[in-house]
Coordinates of C-alpha atoms and ligand atoms in Angstrom, one line a residue:
X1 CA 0.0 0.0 0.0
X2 CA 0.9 3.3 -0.7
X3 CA 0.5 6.7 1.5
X4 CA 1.3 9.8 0.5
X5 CA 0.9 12.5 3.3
X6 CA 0.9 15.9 3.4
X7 CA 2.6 19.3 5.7
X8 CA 2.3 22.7 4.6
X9 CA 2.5 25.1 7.7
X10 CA 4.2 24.8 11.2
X11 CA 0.7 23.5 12.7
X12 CA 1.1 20.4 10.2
X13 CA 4.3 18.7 11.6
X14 CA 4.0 17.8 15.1
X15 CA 1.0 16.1 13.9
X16 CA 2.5 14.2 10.9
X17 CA 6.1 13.2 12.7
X18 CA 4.6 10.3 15.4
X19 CA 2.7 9.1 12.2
X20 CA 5.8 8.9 10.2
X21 CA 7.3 7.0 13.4
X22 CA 4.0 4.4 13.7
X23 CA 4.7 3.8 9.9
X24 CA 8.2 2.8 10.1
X25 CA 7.4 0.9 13.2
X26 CA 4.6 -0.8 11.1
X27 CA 7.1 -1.4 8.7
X28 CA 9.9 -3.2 11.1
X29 CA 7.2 -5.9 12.3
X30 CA 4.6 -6.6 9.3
X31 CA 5.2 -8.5 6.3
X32 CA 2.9 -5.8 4.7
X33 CA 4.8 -2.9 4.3
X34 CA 3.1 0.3 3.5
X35 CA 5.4 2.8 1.4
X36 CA 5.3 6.4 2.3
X37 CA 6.0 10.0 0.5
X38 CA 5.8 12.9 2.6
X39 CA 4.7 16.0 0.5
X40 CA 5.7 19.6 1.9
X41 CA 3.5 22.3 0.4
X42 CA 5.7 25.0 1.2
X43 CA 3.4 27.0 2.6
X44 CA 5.6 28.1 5.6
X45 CA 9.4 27.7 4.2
X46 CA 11.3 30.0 7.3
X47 CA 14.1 27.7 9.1
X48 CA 12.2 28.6 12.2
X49 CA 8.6 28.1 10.7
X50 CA 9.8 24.9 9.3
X51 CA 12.9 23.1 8.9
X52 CA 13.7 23.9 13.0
X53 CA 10.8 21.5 13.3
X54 CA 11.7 18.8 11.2
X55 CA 15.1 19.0 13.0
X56 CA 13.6 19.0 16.8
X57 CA 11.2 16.3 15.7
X58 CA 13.3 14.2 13.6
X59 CA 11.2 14.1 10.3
X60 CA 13.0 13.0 7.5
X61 CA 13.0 15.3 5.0
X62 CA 10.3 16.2 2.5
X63 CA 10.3 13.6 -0.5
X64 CA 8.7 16.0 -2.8
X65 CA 8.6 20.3 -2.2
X66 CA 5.7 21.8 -4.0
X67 CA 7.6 25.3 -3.0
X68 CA 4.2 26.9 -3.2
X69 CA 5.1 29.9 -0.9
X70 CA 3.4 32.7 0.6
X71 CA 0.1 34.6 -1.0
X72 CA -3.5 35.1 -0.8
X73 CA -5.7 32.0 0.5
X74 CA -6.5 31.3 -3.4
X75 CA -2.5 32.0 -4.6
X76 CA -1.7 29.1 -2.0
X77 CA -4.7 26.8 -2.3
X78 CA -4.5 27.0 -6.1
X79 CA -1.1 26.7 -6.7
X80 CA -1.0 23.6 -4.1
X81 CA -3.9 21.7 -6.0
X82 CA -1.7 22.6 -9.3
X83 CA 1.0 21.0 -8.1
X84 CA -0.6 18.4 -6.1
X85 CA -2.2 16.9 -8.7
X86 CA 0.7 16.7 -10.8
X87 CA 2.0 14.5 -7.4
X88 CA -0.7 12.1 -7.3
X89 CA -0.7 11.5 -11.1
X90 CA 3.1 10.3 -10.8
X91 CA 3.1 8.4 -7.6
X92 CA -0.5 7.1 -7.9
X93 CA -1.3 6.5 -3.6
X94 CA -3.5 4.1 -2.2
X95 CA -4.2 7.2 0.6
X96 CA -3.6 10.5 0.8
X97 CA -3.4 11.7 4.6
X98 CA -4.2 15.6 5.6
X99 CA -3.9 17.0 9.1
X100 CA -5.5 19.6 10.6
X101 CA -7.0 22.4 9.1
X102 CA -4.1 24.8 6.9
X103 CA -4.4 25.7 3.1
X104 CA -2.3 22.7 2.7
X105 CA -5.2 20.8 4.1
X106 CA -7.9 21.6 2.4
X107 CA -6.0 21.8 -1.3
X108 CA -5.1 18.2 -1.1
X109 CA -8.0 16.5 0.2
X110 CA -10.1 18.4 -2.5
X111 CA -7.3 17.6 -5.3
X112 CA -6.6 13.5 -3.9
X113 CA -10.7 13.2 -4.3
X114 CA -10.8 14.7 -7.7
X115 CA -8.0 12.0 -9.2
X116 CA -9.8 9.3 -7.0
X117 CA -7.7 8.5 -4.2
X118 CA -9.2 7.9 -0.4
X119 CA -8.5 10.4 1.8
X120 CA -8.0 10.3 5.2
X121 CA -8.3 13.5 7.5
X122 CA -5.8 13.1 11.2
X123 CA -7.9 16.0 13.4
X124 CA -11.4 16.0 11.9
X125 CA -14.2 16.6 13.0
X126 CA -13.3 19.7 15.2
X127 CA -15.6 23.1 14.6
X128 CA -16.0 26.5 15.6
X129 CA -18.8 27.3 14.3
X130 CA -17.2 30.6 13.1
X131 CA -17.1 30.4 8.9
X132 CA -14.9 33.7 8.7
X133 CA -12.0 31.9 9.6
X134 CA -10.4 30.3 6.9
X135 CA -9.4 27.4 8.7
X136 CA -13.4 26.2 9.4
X137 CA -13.7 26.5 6.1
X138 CA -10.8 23.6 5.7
X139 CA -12.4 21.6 7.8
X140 CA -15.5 21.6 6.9
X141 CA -14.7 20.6 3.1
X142 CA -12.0 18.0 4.0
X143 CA -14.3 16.8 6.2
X144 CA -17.2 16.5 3.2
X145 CA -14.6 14.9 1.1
X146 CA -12.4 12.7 3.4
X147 CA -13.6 8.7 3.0
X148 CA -12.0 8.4 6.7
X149 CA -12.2 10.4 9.5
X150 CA -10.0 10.4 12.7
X151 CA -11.3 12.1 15.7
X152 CA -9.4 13.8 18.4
X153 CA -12.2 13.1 20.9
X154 CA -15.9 12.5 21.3
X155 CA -17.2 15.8 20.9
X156 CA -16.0 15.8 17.3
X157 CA -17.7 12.7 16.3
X158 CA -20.6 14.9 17.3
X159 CA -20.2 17.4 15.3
X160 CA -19.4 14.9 12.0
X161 CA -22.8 12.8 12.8
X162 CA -24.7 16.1 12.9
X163 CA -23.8 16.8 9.5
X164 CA -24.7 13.2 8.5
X165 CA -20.9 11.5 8.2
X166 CA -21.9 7.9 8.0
X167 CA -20.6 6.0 11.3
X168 CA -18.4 4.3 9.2
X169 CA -16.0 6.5 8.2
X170 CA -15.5 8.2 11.8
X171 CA -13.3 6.6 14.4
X172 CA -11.8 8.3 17.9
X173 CA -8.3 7.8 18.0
X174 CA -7.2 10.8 20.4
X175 CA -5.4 13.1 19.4
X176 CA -2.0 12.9 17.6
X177 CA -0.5 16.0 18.7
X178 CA 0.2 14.5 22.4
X179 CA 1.8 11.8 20.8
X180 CA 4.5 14.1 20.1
X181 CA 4.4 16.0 23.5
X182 CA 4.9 13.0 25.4
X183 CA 7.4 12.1 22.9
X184 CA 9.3 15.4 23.8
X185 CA 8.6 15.8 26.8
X186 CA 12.0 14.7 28.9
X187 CA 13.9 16.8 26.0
X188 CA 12.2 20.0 26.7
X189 CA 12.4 19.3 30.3
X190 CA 16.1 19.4 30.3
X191 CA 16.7 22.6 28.9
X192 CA 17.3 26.0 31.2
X193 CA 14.5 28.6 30.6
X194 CA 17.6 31.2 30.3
X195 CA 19.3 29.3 27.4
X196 CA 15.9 29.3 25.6
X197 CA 15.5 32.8 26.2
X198 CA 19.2 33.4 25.5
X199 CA 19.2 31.5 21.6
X200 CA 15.7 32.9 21.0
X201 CA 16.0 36.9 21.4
X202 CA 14.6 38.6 18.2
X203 CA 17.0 41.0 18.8
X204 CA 20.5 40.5 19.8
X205 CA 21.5 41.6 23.3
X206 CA 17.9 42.9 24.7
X207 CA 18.0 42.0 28.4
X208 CA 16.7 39.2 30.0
X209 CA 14.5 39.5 33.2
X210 CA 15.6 36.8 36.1
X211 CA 13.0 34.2 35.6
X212 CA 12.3 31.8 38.3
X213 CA 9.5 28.8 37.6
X214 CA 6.0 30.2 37.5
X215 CA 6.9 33.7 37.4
X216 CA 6.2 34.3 34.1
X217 CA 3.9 34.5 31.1
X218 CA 4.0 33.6 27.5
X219 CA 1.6 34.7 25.1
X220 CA 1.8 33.7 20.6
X221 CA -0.9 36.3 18.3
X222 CA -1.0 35.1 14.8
X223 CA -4.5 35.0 13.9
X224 CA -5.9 37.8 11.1
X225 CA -9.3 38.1 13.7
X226 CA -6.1 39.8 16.0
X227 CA -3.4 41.5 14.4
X228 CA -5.0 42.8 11.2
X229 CA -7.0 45.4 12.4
X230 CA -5.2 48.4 14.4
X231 CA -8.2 49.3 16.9
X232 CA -7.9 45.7 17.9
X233 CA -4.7 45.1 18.0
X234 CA -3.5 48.8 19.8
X235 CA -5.6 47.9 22.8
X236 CA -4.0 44.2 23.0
X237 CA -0.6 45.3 22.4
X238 CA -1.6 48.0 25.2
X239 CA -2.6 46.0 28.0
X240 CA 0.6 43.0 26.9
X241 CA 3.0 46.1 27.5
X242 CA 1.1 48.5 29.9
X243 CA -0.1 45.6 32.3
X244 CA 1.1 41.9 31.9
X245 CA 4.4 43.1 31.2
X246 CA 4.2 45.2 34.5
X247 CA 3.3 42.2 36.4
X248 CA 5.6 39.3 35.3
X249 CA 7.9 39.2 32.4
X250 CA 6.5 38.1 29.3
X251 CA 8.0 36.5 26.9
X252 CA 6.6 36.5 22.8
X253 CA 7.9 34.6 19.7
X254 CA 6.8 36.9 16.8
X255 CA 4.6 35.0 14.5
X256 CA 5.6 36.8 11.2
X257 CA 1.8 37.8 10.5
X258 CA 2.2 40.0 13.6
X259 CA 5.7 41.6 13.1
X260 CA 4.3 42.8 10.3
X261 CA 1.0 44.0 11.5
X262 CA 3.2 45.8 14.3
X263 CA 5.5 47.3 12.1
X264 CA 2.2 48.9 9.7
X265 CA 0.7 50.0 12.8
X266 CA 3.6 52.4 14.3
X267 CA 3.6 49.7 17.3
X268 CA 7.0 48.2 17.2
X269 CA 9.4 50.6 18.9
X270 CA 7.2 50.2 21.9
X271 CA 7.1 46.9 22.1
X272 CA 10.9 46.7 21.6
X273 CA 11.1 49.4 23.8
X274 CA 8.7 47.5 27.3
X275 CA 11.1 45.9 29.7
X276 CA 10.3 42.5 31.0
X277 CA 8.9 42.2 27.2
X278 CA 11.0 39.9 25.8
X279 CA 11.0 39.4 22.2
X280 CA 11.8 35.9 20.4
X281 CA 12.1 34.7 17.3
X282 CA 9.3 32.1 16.3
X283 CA 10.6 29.4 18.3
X284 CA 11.0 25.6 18.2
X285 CA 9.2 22.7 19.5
X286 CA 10.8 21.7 22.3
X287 CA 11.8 25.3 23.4
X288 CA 8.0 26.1 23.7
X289 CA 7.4 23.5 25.5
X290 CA 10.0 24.2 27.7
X291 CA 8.6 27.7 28.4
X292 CA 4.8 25.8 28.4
X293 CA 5.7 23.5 30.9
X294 CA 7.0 26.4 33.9
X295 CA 4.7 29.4 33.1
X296 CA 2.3 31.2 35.1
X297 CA 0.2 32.0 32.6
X298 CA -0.2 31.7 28.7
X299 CA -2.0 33.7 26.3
X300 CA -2.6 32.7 23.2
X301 CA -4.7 32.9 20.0
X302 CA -3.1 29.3 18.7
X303 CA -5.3 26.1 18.5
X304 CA -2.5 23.6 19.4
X305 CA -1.6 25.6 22.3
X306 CA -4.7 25.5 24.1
X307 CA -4.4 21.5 23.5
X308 CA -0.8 21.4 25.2
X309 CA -2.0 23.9 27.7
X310 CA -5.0 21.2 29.0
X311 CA -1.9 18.4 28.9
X312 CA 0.4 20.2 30.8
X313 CA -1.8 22.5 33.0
X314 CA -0.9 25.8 32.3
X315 CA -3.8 28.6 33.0
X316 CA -4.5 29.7 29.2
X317 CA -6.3 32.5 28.5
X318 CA -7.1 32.1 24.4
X319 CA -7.8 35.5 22.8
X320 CA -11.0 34.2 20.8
X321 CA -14.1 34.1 20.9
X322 CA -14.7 30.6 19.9
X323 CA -12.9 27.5 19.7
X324 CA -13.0 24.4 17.4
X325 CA -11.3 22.7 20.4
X326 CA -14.2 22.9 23.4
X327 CA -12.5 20.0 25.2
X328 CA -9.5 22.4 26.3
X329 CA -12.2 25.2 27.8
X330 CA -12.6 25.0 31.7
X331 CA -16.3 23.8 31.3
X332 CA -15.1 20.6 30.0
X333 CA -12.3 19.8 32.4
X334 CA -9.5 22.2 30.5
X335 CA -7.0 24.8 31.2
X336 CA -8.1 27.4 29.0
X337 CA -10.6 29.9 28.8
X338 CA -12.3 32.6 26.1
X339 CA -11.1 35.6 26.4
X340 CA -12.0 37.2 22.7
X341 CA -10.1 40.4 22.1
X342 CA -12.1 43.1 24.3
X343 CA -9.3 44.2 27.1
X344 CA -12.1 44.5 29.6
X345 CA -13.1 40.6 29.6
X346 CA -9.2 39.6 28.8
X347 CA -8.2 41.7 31.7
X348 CA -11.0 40.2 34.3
X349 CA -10.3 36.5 33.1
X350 CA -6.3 37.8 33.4
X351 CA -6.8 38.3 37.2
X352 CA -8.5 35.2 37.8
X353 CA -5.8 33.2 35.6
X354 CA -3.4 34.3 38.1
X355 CA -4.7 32.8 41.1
X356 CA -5.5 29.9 39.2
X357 CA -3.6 26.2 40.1
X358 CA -1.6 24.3 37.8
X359 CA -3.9 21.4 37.1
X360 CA -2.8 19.0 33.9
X361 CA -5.9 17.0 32.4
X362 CA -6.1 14.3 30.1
X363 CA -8.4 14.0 27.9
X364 CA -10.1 10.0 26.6
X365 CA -7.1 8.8 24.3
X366 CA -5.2 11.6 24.6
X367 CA -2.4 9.1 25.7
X368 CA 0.5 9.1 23.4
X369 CA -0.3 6.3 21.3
X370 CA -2.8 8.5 18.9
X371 CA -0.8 7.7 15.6
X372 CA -0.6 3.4 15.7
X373 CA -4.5 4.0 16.4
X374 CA -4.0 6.2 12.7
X375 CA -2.5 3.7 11.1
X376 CA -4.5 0.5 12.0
X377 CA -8.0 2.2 11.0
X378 CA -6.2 3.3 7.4
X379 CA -5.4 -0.1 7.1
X380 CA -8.5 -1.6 8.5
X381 CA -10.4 0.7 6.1
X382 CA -7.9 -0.6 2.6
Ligands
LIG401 C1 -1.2 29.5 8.9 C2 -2.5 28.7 9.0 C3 -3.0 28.7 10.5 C4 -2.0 28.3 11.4 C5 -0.7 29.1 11.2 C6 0.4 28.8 12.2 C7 -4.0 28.6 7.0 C8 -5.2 29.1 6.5 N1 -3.6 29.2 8.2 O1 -1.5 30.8 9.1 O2 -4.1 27.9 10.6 O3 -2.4 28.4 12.7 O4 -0.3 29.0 9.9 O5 1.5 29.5 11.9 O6 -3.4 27.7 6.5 N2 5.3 34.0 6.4 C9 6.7 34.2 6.6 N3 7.4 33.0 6.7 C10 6.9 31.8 6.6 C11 5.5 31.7 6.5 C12 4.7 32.8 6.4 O7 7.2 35.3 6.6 O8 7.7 30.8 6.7 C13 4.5 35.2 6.3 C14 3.6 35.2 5.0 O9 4.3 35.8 4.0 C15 2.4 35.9 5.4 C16 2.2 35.6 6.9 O10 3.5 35.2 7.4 O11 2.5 37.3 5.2 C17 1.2 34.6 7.2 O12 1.5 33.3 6.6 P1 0.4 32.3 6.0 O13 1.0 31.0 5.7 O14 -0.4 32.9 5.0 O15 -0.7 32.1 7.2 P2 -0.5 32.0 8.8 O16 -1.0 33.2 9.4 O17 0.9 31.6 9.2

């Protein structure tokens, strides 16, 4: 049998490296050996959006670069399925396999169905109800179009039957990113906070507050619904610098979206310019974690971070006002809570966060063994 699977964006490969692993596992100990191309769209191509990751998590590298690049959400999708499709006619796969919800995501699934190839979708069934992000819209349509669908817990397989997904195609495996956190976990764990800090700084030589375990906050902003309007993202960058930053340091890796957004705002120098603001590069896997694992507090508008919050306990405050992942939210036993982007709730929910315990929850199958699970129900399914 023959899978071809797919990363495109920084999301994608801490979700596709323990599958890569279950397949050469799979490999070592069955007579039926599955072969397996990974495709990289190109849709995130910075060492520290990409190849850092492949590195810390020991993917092998790419077989095939569609070197698609950054552009509008049609530039990317359409040059992916262009590309794509020029992939499947060559290496003709049994399965494609699509993770989460990027461009790449939704541009394969959709191109792999067209040439007549099963698709199978790691992370489906998750939904935020909210149609102006362009990541629902993924979902939903790989979703429609995927012939199997792997849940990351019950409240997805929900959300698929309620759109009338036949049983059969829908089964809970847990969810894959954990695999890799556990995985990582004793790496991270080894590394000094200062060192992180230390090969991270954005800029060279900005000083570095003493740091002590728990007495300090991280926060990641990448999300349009954030840093691409100014009279949202003024009053965020406001309260980061004028009150979270007097409290406790706080430490941010730049997503590239929101360097830019700062800089066409007229907000940089003062964010360069807060102490206890310390600015970092986008930084690696196990260095986040690192930071995750010790903090007081995170604040974040990412969907895997929320996820790794709930694992590892950290009080989250996520700067939405929805999630596609409802099993991270306090209500349902998690770590994290809405916030949205209105200072007044962020800054209420802020002060209860910081009386808040560390209390790490796991989730049904969220157990480390997510990607085997992946692998037996494609082949189950052949
Ligand atoms: C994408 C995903 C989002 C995910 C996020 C994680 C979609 C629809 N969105 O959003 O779900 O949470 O990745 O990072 O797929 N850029 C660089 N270097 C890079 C990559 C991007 O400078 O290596 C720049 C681009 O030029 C662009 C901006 O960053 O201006 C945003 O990149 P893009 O890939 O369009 O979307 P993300 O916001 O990263």
């Amino acid at each position: 049998m023959k899978i071809i699977s797919v990363v495109g964006a920084r999301p994608n490969f801490m979700k596709i490296a323990p599958f890569i692993r279950a397949i050469e596992k799979h490999n070592t100990t069955s007579g039926n050996k599955v072969e397996h191309l990974l495709v990289h769209t190109g849709q995130h191509y910075d060492h520290q959006m990409s190849q850092k990751f492949f590195d810390d998590l020991n993917i092998p590298p790419a077989d095939i670069h569609l070197g698609v690049g950054s552009g509008t959400h049609a530039q990317q999708v359409g040059n992916t399925m262009i590309a794509f499709e020029k992939v499947i006619a060559d290496e003709k796969p049994d399965w494609v396999v699509v993770v989460g919800d990027v461009n790449a995501t939704l541009a394969c699934s959709v191109t792999a169905k067209k040439q007549h190839v099963k698709c199978c979708h790691i992370e489906a069934g998750l939904r935020s109800g909210d149609w102006t992000m362009p990541e629902e819209i993924n979902r939903l349509v790989t979703d429609r179009l995927s012939d199997l669908l792997l849940t990351p817990d019950t409240l997805s397989i929900e959300n698929l039957k309620k759109e009338g997904v036949e049983d059969s195609k829908i089964d809970f495996v847990g969810n894959i990113m954990i695999d890799t956190l556990e995985g990582q976990r004793e790496t991270a764990a080894a590394l000094e906070i200062r060192d992180v800090l230390v090969s991270n700084l954005l800029i060279e030589g900005s000083a570095i507050p003493s740091v002590t375990e728990e007495n300090y906050a991280v926060m990641t902003l990448h999300r349009p619904s954030n840093v691409d309007l100014k009279d949202i993202f003024t009053p965020l960058v406001d309260f980061l610098t004028g009150e979270v930053a007097i409290d406790m340091p706080l430490f941010w890796p730049i997503h590239p979206r929101a360097r830019k957004q700062l800089e066409l705002f007229g907000l940089w120098d003062k964010v360069v310019s807060t102490p206890n603001l310390v600015l970092l590069r986008p930084i690696g896997y196990h260095d986040m974690l690192r930071l995750n694992m010790n903090a007081k507090l995170f604040l974040t508008d990412s969907g895997g971070l929320q996820e790794e919050c709930t694992v590892l306990g950290t009080p989250c405050l996520t700067l939405r006002w929805n999630t596609e992942r409802p099993i991270t939210l306090y209500e349902h036993g998690g770590a994290s809570v809405l916030v949205g982007n209105n200072v007044e709730r962020i800054r209420e929910e802020y002060q209860n966060a910081l009386v808040k315990e560390r209390k790490p929850v796991r989730p049904e199958l969220w157990d480390g063994k997510t990607a085997e699970r992946c692998l037996e129900a494609i082949l189950k399914a052949s």
